Amino acid sequence: MKLEKRENRYEAQSLYSEKDILKGAGFWWDAGVKAWYTLRPEVAAKLVDVAQMDEELLQELVRYVQRRQQTLTQSRAVDSSVDIPSPEGLEYFPFQKAGIQFALSRENTLIGDEMGLGKTIQAIGVINADVRIEKVLVICPAGLKLNWKFELEKWLTRNLSVEIANSSSLPKTDILIINYDILKKYKRTLLSRKWDLAILDEASYIKNLKAQRTVYAREIATNAKRKLLLTGTPILNRPVELFSLINLLDPGKWKNFFYYAKRYCGAYRRNIGGRLVWDFSGASNLRELQEELRSTIMIRRLKKDVLPELPKKIRQIVVLSPEELTEQVKQEKEAIQGVFSGMLDIQELDYEEVVENLNGMVNKVRFNELAKIRHNTALAKVGKVVEHIKGILDNTNKVVVFAHHHDVVDALMFGLREYSPVKFTGEENEREKDTAVYSFQST
């Protein structure tokens, strides 16, 4: 077998008996010149130990392999000595510093850390560390906009203004937070602004290339100098859903959808009603796909990789604006203000301080009034809780949800019905409880 480089592609001449080696490596057959070829150096590099080639080409591919291996190591890094600015009293975990360093070393990055490892904080660390970043667009689900504002105000070390866009207002600010659902409305204005960095949180929202929100998010993000995508599920159940993300970050490498689909989605044609239709729902060569991503644009760590660094529990307060509550809860406004009057803003406190202040307020009102407020508020939050849980289920297979009231549990069950949830409450008999536990553990 002989490998040569001709212009922008690598060509291999081989015996018929060697065709499986070339096909397995990812080469394509060119009937016109009767040779196997690839445009990708990572594919050609697989022949370093089995093909004849001149010294110049050999050294080129060896250097490529060495650089690739270095990046693969960085994509799993759980520690870094790099100095990242952080607010007084706050400090990044070592693995978060490694993630920030990885993102700083390239134009576009996919932070695919498992849920709970602080992808938002790492994104803010990139802003803190690179003073060239002055205009930032954060695109996220509607339910996370307030959380992004809270985290930015908490972790940002630079004097950059932060505002949230909504259906009636698009602030002109240094850092703009906007949800996927209203990108269409402000598309022209967003495209007219110059963004140094576009951050797409819960990037699995743009997995469907044909979806309207994907089209607008990709077009607007493409206009930014740098892009940072955050998702806990970079290798989804169906690799076809990953193509939109990696094509946005690295269009030069991932420009051929059909090559991607055949190589990594097990694509094939099947007969449906007498018509041959492409099926992209499968998965193939996933280990290779993960290495391709890690060697270029993706950093991904699991909780098991960094467990010694993590606290015993990680709590996240999901903040809802008054506009997101129902009229029923708005009617309780005066009562709520009476209960919590004088209490500090919970966004300025950690969890223990919130609990301490709440305990101090309980004696100020009758228990039944507080219980009524809590119940009404829980009912009002069901829609946002369902949205949040669906986001979690995009990152993990199972989740346990606790609630105080039966009607709240029933509303959650209905909102999550597509996931076939089970419930375990005092209303079920022992057999129903056993069935629920078995179903949860075995599916």
Coordinates of C-alpha atoms in Angstrom, one line a residue:
M1 CA 0.0 0.0 0.0
K2 CA 1.3 3.4 -0.9
L3 CA 0.1 6.8 0.3
E4 CA 0.7 10.1 -1.5
K5 CA -0.5 13.7 -1.0
R6 CA -1.9 15.3 -4.2
E7 CA -2.9 19.0 -3.8
N8 CA -5.6 19.0 -1.1
R9 CA -6.2 15.3 -0.7
Y10 CA -4.4 12.1 0.3
E11 CA -4.5 9.2 -2.2
A12 CA -3.8 5.5 -1.5
Q13 CA -2.9 2.9 -4.0
S14 CA -3.5 -0.6 -2.7
L15 CA -4.2 -4.3 -3.5
Y16 CA -7.8 -5.4 -3.6
S17 CA -7.2 -7.4 -0.4
E18 CA -6.3 -4.2 1.4
K19 CA -9.6 -2.4 0.6
D20 CA -11.2 -3.2 4.0
I21 CA -8.3 -1.4 5.8
L22 CA -8.9 1.7 3.8
K23 CA -12.7 1.6 4.1
G24 CA -12.3 1.1 7.8
A25 CA -10.0 4.1 8.1
G26 CA -12.6 6.3 6.3
F27 CA -11.2 6.5 2.8
W28 CA -13.5 6.8 -0.2
W29 CA -13.1 5.2 -3.6
D30 CA -12.5 7.4 -6.6
A31 CA -13.4 5.3 -9.7
G32 CA -12.1 8.1 -12.0
V33 CA -8.4 7.7 -11.0
K34 CA -8.9 4.2 -9.5
A35 CA -7.6 5.2 -6.1
W36 CA -8.8 5.6 -2.5
Y37 CA -8.7 9.1 -1.1
T38 CA -9.5 11.3 1.8
L39 CA -9.4 15.1 2.5
R40 CA -8.9 14.6 6.2
P41 CA -5.4 14.3 7.8
E42 CA -6.8 12.3 10.7
V43 CA -7.9 9.6 8.3
A44 CA -4.6 9.6 6.4
A45 CA -2.7 9.4 9.7
K46 CA -4.3 6.0 10.4
L47 CA -2.0 4.6 7.6
V48 CA 1.3 5.8 9.2
D49 CA 2.2 2.3 10.3
V50 CA 0.9 0.3 7.4
A51 CA 1.6 2.3 4.2
Q52 CA 4.7 3.4 2.3
M53 CA 5.1 7.2 1.9
D54 CA 7.9 9.7 1.5
E55 CA 9.7 11.2 4.5
E56 CA 8.0 14.6 4.2
L57 CA 4.5 13.2 4.3
L58 CA 5.4 10.9 7.1
Q59 CA 6.7 13.7 9.3
E60 CA 3.6 15.8 8.5
L61 CA 1.3 13.0 9.7
V62 CA 3.5 12.2 12.7
R63 CA 3.3 15.9 13.8
Y64 CA -0.4 15.9 13.2
V65 CA -0.8 12.8 15.4
Q66 CA 1.3 14.4 18.2
R67 CA -0.8 17.6 18.2
R68 CA -4.0 15.6 18.1
Q69 CA -2.9 13.5 21.1
Q70 CA -2.0 16.6 23.0
T71 CA -5.4 18.1 22.5
L72 CA -7.1 14.8 23.4
T73 CA -5.3 14.9 26.7
Q74 CA -6.3 18.5 27.3
S75 CA -10.0 17.6 26.5
R76 CA -10.0 15.4 29.6
A77 CA -7.9 17.7 31.9
V78 CA -9.1 18.1 35.4
D79 CA -6.5 20.5 36.6
S80 CA -4.7 23.6 35.4
S81 CA -2.3 26.1 36.9
V82 CA -3.5 29.0 34.7
D83 CA -4.5 32.1 36.6
I84 CA -8.2 33.0 35.8
P85 CA -9.6 36.2 37.4
S86 CA -12.4 35.5 39.9
P87 CA -14.3 37.7 42.4
E88 CA -13.1 38.0 45.9
G89 CA -14.2 35.1 48.0
L90 CA -14.9 32.9 45.0
E91 CA -12.6 30.4 43.3
Y92 CA -12.8 28.1 40.3
F93 CA -12.4 24.4 40.8
P94 CA -9.2 23.1 39.2
F95 CA -11.2 21.2 36.5
Q96 CA -13.1 24.4 35.7
K97 CA -9.8 26.3 35.2
A98 CA -8.8 23.5 32.8
G99 CA -12.1 24.0 30.9
I100 CA -11.6 27.7 30.7
Q101 CA -8.0 27.2 29.5
F102 CA -9.2 24.8 26.8
A103 CA -11.8 27.3 25.5
L104 CA -9.3 30.2 25.5
S105 CA -6.9 28.2 23.3
R106 CA -9.3 27.9 20.4
E107 CA -11.8 30.0 18.4
N108 CA -14.9 27.9 19.0
T109 CA -15.5 25.4 21.8
L110 CA -18.1 22.8 22.9
I111 CA -18.1 22.4 26.7
G112 CA -19.7 19.1 27.2
D113 CA -19.1 18.5 30.9
E114 CA -21.7 16.4 32.7
M115 CA -24.5 18.3 34.4
G116 CA -23.5 19.9 37.7
L117 CA -19.9 20.7 36.9
G118 CA -20.4 24.4 36.3
K119 CA -20.4 25.0 32.5
T120 CA -22.0 28.5 33.1
I121 CA -19.2 29.5 35.5
Q122 CA -16.6 28.3 33.0
A123 CA -18.2 30.4 30.2
I124 CA -18.0 33.4 32.5
G125 CA -14.4 32.6 33.2
V126 CA -13.6 32.9 29.5
I127 CA -15.1 36.4 29.6
N128 CA -13.1 37.3 32.6
A129 CA -9.8 36.0 31.2
D130 CA -10.0 37.5 27.7
V131 CA -10.2 41.3 27.8
R132 CA -10.8 41.4 24.0
I133 CA -14.3 40.1 24.7
E134 CA -16.4 43.2 25.2
K135 CA -19.8 42.3 23.6
V136 CA -21.4 39.0 24.5
L137 CA -24.7 37.4 23.4
V138 CA -26.0 34.6 25.7
I139 CA -28.8 32.5 24.1
C140 CA -30.5 30.2 26.6
P141 CA -33.9 28.7 27.4
A142 CA -36.4 31.2 28.8
G143 CA -36.3 29.6 32.3
L144 CA -32.6 30.2 32.6
K145 CA -32.3 33.9 31.7
L146 CA -32.5 35.1 35.3
N147 CA -30.0 32.5 36.4
W148 CA -27.6 33.7 33.8
K149 CA -28.0 37.2 35.1
F150 CA -27.5 36.1 38.6
E151 CA -24.3 34.1 37.8
L152 CA -22.9 36.9 35.7
E153 CA -23.4 39.4 38.5
K154 CA -21.8 37.0 40.9
W155 CA -18.8 35.8 38.9
L156 CA -18.0 38.6 36.5
T157 CA -14.8 40.5 37.3
R158 CA -15.0 43.0 34.5
N159 CA -17.0 46.2 34.3
L160 CA -19.5 44.9 31.7
S161 CA -23.2 45.7 31.8
V162 CA -25.7 42.8 31.8
E163 CA -29.3 43.0 30.7
I164 CA -32.1 40.5 29.8
A165 CA -34.1 40.7 26.5
N166 CA -37.8 39.9 26.6
S167 CA -40.7 40.1 24.1
S168 CA -41.1 43.8 24.5
S169 CA -37.5 45.0 25.0
L170 CA -34.0 44.4 23.5
P171 CA -31.5 46.4 25.7
K172 CA -28.3 47.7 24.2
T173 CA -25.8 46.4 26.7
D174 CA -22.4 44.7 26.9
I175 CA -23.8 41.3 27.7
L176 CA -27.3 40.5 26.4
I177 CA -29.2 37.5 27.6
I178 CA -32.0 36.3 25.3
N179 CA -34.0 33.1 25.0
Y180 CA -34.2 31.0 21.9
D181 CA -38.0 31.6 21.4
I182 CA -37.7 35.3 20.6
L183 CA -34.6 35.3 18.3
K184 CA -36.9 35.5 15.3
K185 CA -38.4 38.8 16.5
Y186 CA -35.0 40.5 17.0
K187 CA -33.0 38.8 14.2
R188 CA -32.3 41.9 12.2
T189 CA -31.1 43.9 15.2
L190 CA -29.0 41.1 16.6
L191 CA -27.3 40.6 13.2
S192 CA -26.6 44.3 13.0
R193 CA -24.6 44.2 16.3
K194 CA -21.0 43.0 16.5
W195 CA -20.6 40.2 19.0
D196 CA -17.2 39.1 20.3
L197 CA -18.6 36.0 21.8
A198 CA -21.9 34.1 21.4
I199 CA -22.7 31.6 24.1
L200 CA -25.4 29.0 23.4
D201 CA -26.5 27.3 26.6
E202 CA -28.4 24.0 26.5
A203 CA -27.1 23.7 23.0
S204 CA -29.2 20.6 22.4
Y205 CA -32.0 23.1 21.7
I206 CA -30.5 23.5 18.2
K207 CA -30.1 19.8 17.4
N208 CA -32.8 19.8 14.8
L209 CA -31.4 21.5 11.7
K210 CA -34.9 22.2 10.3
A211 CA -36.4 23.7 13.5
Q212 CA -37.0 27.5 13.3
R213 CA -35.2 28.3 16.5
T214 CA -32.2 26.3 15.2
V215 CA -32.1 28.3 12.0
Y216 CA -32.2 31.7 13.8
A217 CA -29.8 30.7 16.5
R218 CA -27.2 29.4 14.0
E219 CA -27.5 32.4 11.8
I220 CA -27.1 34.9 14.6
A221 CA -24.3 32.9 16.3
T222 CA -22.4 32.6 13.1
N223 CA -22.1 36.4 13.1
A224 CA -20.0 36.3 16.3
K225 CA -16.2 36.2 16.3
R226 CA -16.2 33.3 18.7
K227 CA -18.7 30.7 19.8
L228 CA -19.1 28.7 23.0
L229 CA -21.7 25.9 23.1
L230 CA -22.7 24.4 26.5
T231 CA -24.4 21.0 26.7
G232 CA -24.3 18.0 29.1
T233 CA -25.1 15.6 26.2
P234 CA -22.5 16.1 23.5
I235 CA -22.9 12.5 22.4
L236 CA -26.7 12.2 22.2
N237 CA -28.7 9.0 21.8
R238 CA -28.8 9.8 18.1
P239 CA -25.5 11.2 16.7
V240 CA -27.5 12.9 13.9
E241 CA -28.7 15.4 16.5
L242 CA -25.1 16.5 17.1
F243 CA -24.3 17.5 13.6
S244 CA -26.0 21.0 13.9
L245 CA -23.8 21.8 16.9
I246 CA -20.4 20.8 15.5
N247 CA -21.1 22.1 12.0
L248 CA -21.7 25.5 13.7
L249 CA -18.4 25.3 15.6
D250 CA -16.2 23.7 12.9
P251 CA -17.9 24.0 9.5
G252 CA -14.7 23.3 7.7
K253 CA -14.3 19.9 9.2
W254 CA -18.0 19.0 9.5
K255 CA -19.4 20.3 6.3
N256 CA -20.5 17.0 4.7
F257 CA -23.7 15.8 6.4
F258 CA -24.0 12.6 4.4
Y259 CA -20.4 11.6 5.1
Y260 CA -21.1 12.3 8.8
A261 CA -24.4 10.4 8.7
K262 CA -23.0 7.3 7.0
R263 CA -19.9 7.2 9.2
Y264 CA -21.5 8.0 12.6
C265 CA -25.2 7.5 12.3
G266 CA -25.3 4.1 10.5
A267 CA -27.3 5.8 7.7
Y268 CA -29.0 3.5 5.3
R269 CA -32.0 3.5 3.0
R270 CA -35.1 1.6 3.9
N271 CA -38.4 1.0 2.1
I272 CA -41.4 2.9 3.3
G273 CA -44.5 2.5 1.3
G274 CA -42.6 1.6 -1.8
R275 CA -40.1 4.6 -1.5
L276 CA -36.5 4.4 -0.4
V277 CA -36.0 6.8 2.5
W278 CA -32.8 7.6 4.3
D279 CA -32.7 6.5 8.0
F280 CA -30.3 8.5 10.1
S281 CA -31.5 7.3 13.5
G282 CA -28.7 4.9 14.2
A283 CA -25.2 5.1 15.7
S284 CA -21.8 3.9 14.5
N285 CA -18.1 4.5 15.2
L286 CA -19.0 6.5 18.4
R287 CA -15.5 6.1 19.9
E288 CA -14.0 7.5 16.8
L289 CA -16.5 10.4 16.8
Q290 CA -15.7 11.3 20.4
E291 CA -12.0 11.3 19.6
E292 CA -12.6 13.5 16.6
L293 CA -14.5 16.0 18.7
R294 CA -12.0 15.9 21.7
S295 CA -9.1 16.4 19.3
T296 CA -10.6 19.6 17.9
I297 CA -13.4 21.4 19.7
M298 CA -14.8 19.5 22.7
I299 CA -13.8 19.3 26.3
R300 CA -15.8 16.8 28.4
R301 CA -15.4 15.6 32.0
L302 CA -17.7 13.4 34.1
K303 CA -18.5 13.8 37.7
K304 CA -16.6 10.6 38.5
D305 CA -13.5 12.2 37.0
V306 CA -13.6 15.2 39.5
L307 CA -15.5 13.8 42.5
P308 CA -12.8 14.7 45.1
E309 CA -13.1 18.4 44.1
L310 CA -16.9 18.5 44.3
P311 CA -18.9 19.5 47.4
K312 CA -21.2 16.9 48.9
K313 CA -24.2 18.7 47.4
I314 CA -24.6 21.3 44.7
R315 CA -27.6 23.5 45.0
Q316 CA -28.9 25.8 42.3
I317 CA -31.6 28.4 42.8
V318 CA -33.8 28.8 39.7
V319 CA -35.1 32.3 39.9
L320 CA -38.6 33.2 38.4
S321 CA -39.6 36.7 37.7
P322 CA -43.0 38.0 38.9
E323 CA -44.3 38.0 35.3
E324 CA -43.8 34.2 35.2
L325 CA -46.2 33.6 38.0
T326 CA -50.0 33.1 37.6
E327 CA -52.7 35.6 38.5
Q328 CA -53.5 33.4 41.5
V329 CA -50.1 34.0 43.0
K330 CA -50.1 37.7 42.1
Q331 CA -53.2 38.1 44.3
E332 CA -51.1 36.8 47.2
K333 CA -48.5 39.6 46.6
E334 CA -49.3 41.6 49.7
A335 CA -49.3 38.5 51.8
I336 CA -46.0 37.4 50.4
Q337 CA -44.5 40.8 50.9
G338 CA -45.7 40.7 54.5
V339 CA -44.1 37.3 55.1
F340 CA -40.7 38.3 53.6
S341 CA -40.6 42.0 54.4
G342 CA -37.1 43.0 55.5
M343 CA -35.6 39.8 54.2
L344 CA -32.5 40.2 52.1
D345 CA -32.6 39.3 48.4
I346 CA -32.0 35.6 48.1
Q347 CA -29.7 36.1 45.2
E348 CA -27.3 37.8 47.6
L349 CA -27.3 34.8 50.0
D350 CA -26.1 31.3 49.9
Y351 CA -28.4 28.4 50.7
E352 CA -27.8 28.2 54.5
E353 CA -28.4 32.0 54.8
V354 CA -31.7 31.7 52.9
V355 CA -32.9 28.9 55.2
E356 CA -31.9 30.9 58.3
N357 CA -33.8 33.9 57.1
L358 CA -36.8 31.9 56.1
N359 CA -37.0 30.3 59.5
G360 CA -36.9 33.8 61.1
M361 CA -39.9 34.9 59.0
V362 CA -42.2 31.9 59.9
N363 CA -43.2 33.3 63.2
K364 CA -44.5 36.5 61.6
V365 CA -47.6 34.9 60.0
R366 CA -50.0 32.2 60.8
F367 CA -49.0 28.8 59.6
N368 CA -52.1 28.3 57.4
E369 CA -51.4 31.5 55.5
L370 CA -47.9 30.5 54.8
A371 CA -49.0 27.1 53.7
K372 CA -51.5 28.6 51.3
I373 CA -48.9 30.9 49.8
R374 CA -46.5 27.9 49.4
H375 CA -49.2 25.8 47.7
N376 CA -50.3 28.5 45.3
T377 CA -46.7 29.3 44.4
A378 CA -46.0 25.6 43.8
L379 CA -48.9 25.4 41.4
A380 CA -47.8 28.5 39.6
K381 CA -44.3 27.1 39.1
V382 CA -45.4 23.8 37.6
G383 CA -44.9 24.9 34.0
K384 CA -41.4 26.2 34.6
V385 CA -40.5 23.2 36.7
V386 CA -41.6 20.9 33.9
E387 CA -39.4 22.9 31.5
H388 CA -36.5 22.6 33.8
I389 CA -36.9 18.9 34.4
K390 CA -37.1 18.3 30.6
G391 CA -33.7 20.1 30.3
I392 CA -32.3 17.9 33.0
L393 CA -33.6 14.8 31.2
D394 CA -31.7 15.9 28.1
N395 CA -28.5 15.5 30.2
T396 CA -29.3 12.3 32.2
N397 CA -31.6 9.3 32.0
K398 CA -33.4 9.6 35.4
V399 CA -34.3 12.3 37.9
V400 CA -36.1 12.3 41.2
V401 CA -38.5 15.2 41.9
F402 CA -39.9 16.1 45.3
A403 CA -43.1 18.0 45.9
H404 CA -45.4 18.8 48.9
H405 CA -48.9 18.7 47.4
H406 CA -50.7 15.9 45.6
D407 CA -52.2 18.2 43.0
V408 CA -48.7 19.6 42.2
V409 CA -47.5 16.0 41.8
D410 CA -50.4 15.3 39.5
A411 CA -49.7 18.4 37.4
L412 CA -46.0 17.4 37.1
M413 CA -47.0 13.9 36.1
F414 CA -49.2 15.3 33.3
G415 CA -46.6 17.8 32.1
L416 CA -44.0 15.0 31.9
R417 CA -46.3 12.4 30.5
E418 CA -44.2 11.8 27.4
Y419 CA -41.4 10.4 29.7
S420 CA -43.8 7.9 31.4
P421 CA -43.1 9.2 34.9
V422 CA -44.0 7.2 38.0
K423 CA -45.0 8.6 41.4
F424 CA -44.5 7.5 45.0
T425 CA -46.8 9.2 47.5
G426 CA -49.0 8.4 50.4
E427 CA -52.0 7.9 48.1
E428 CA -50.5 4.7 46.6
N429 CA -50.9 1.3 48.2
E430 CA -47.8 -0.9 48.8
R431 CA -48.2 -2.8 45.5
E432 CA -48.4 0.4 43.5
K433 CA -45.4 1.7 45.3
D434 CA -43.4 -1.4 44.6
T435 CA -44.4 -1.3 41.0
A436 CA -43.3 2.4 40.8
V437 CA -39.9 1.6 42.4
Y438 CA -39.3 -1.4 40.1
S439 CA -40.3 0.6 37.0
F440 CA -38.0 3.5 37.9
Q441 CA -35.0 1.2 38.7
S442 CA -35.4 -1.1 35.7
T443 CA -36.0 1.3 32.8

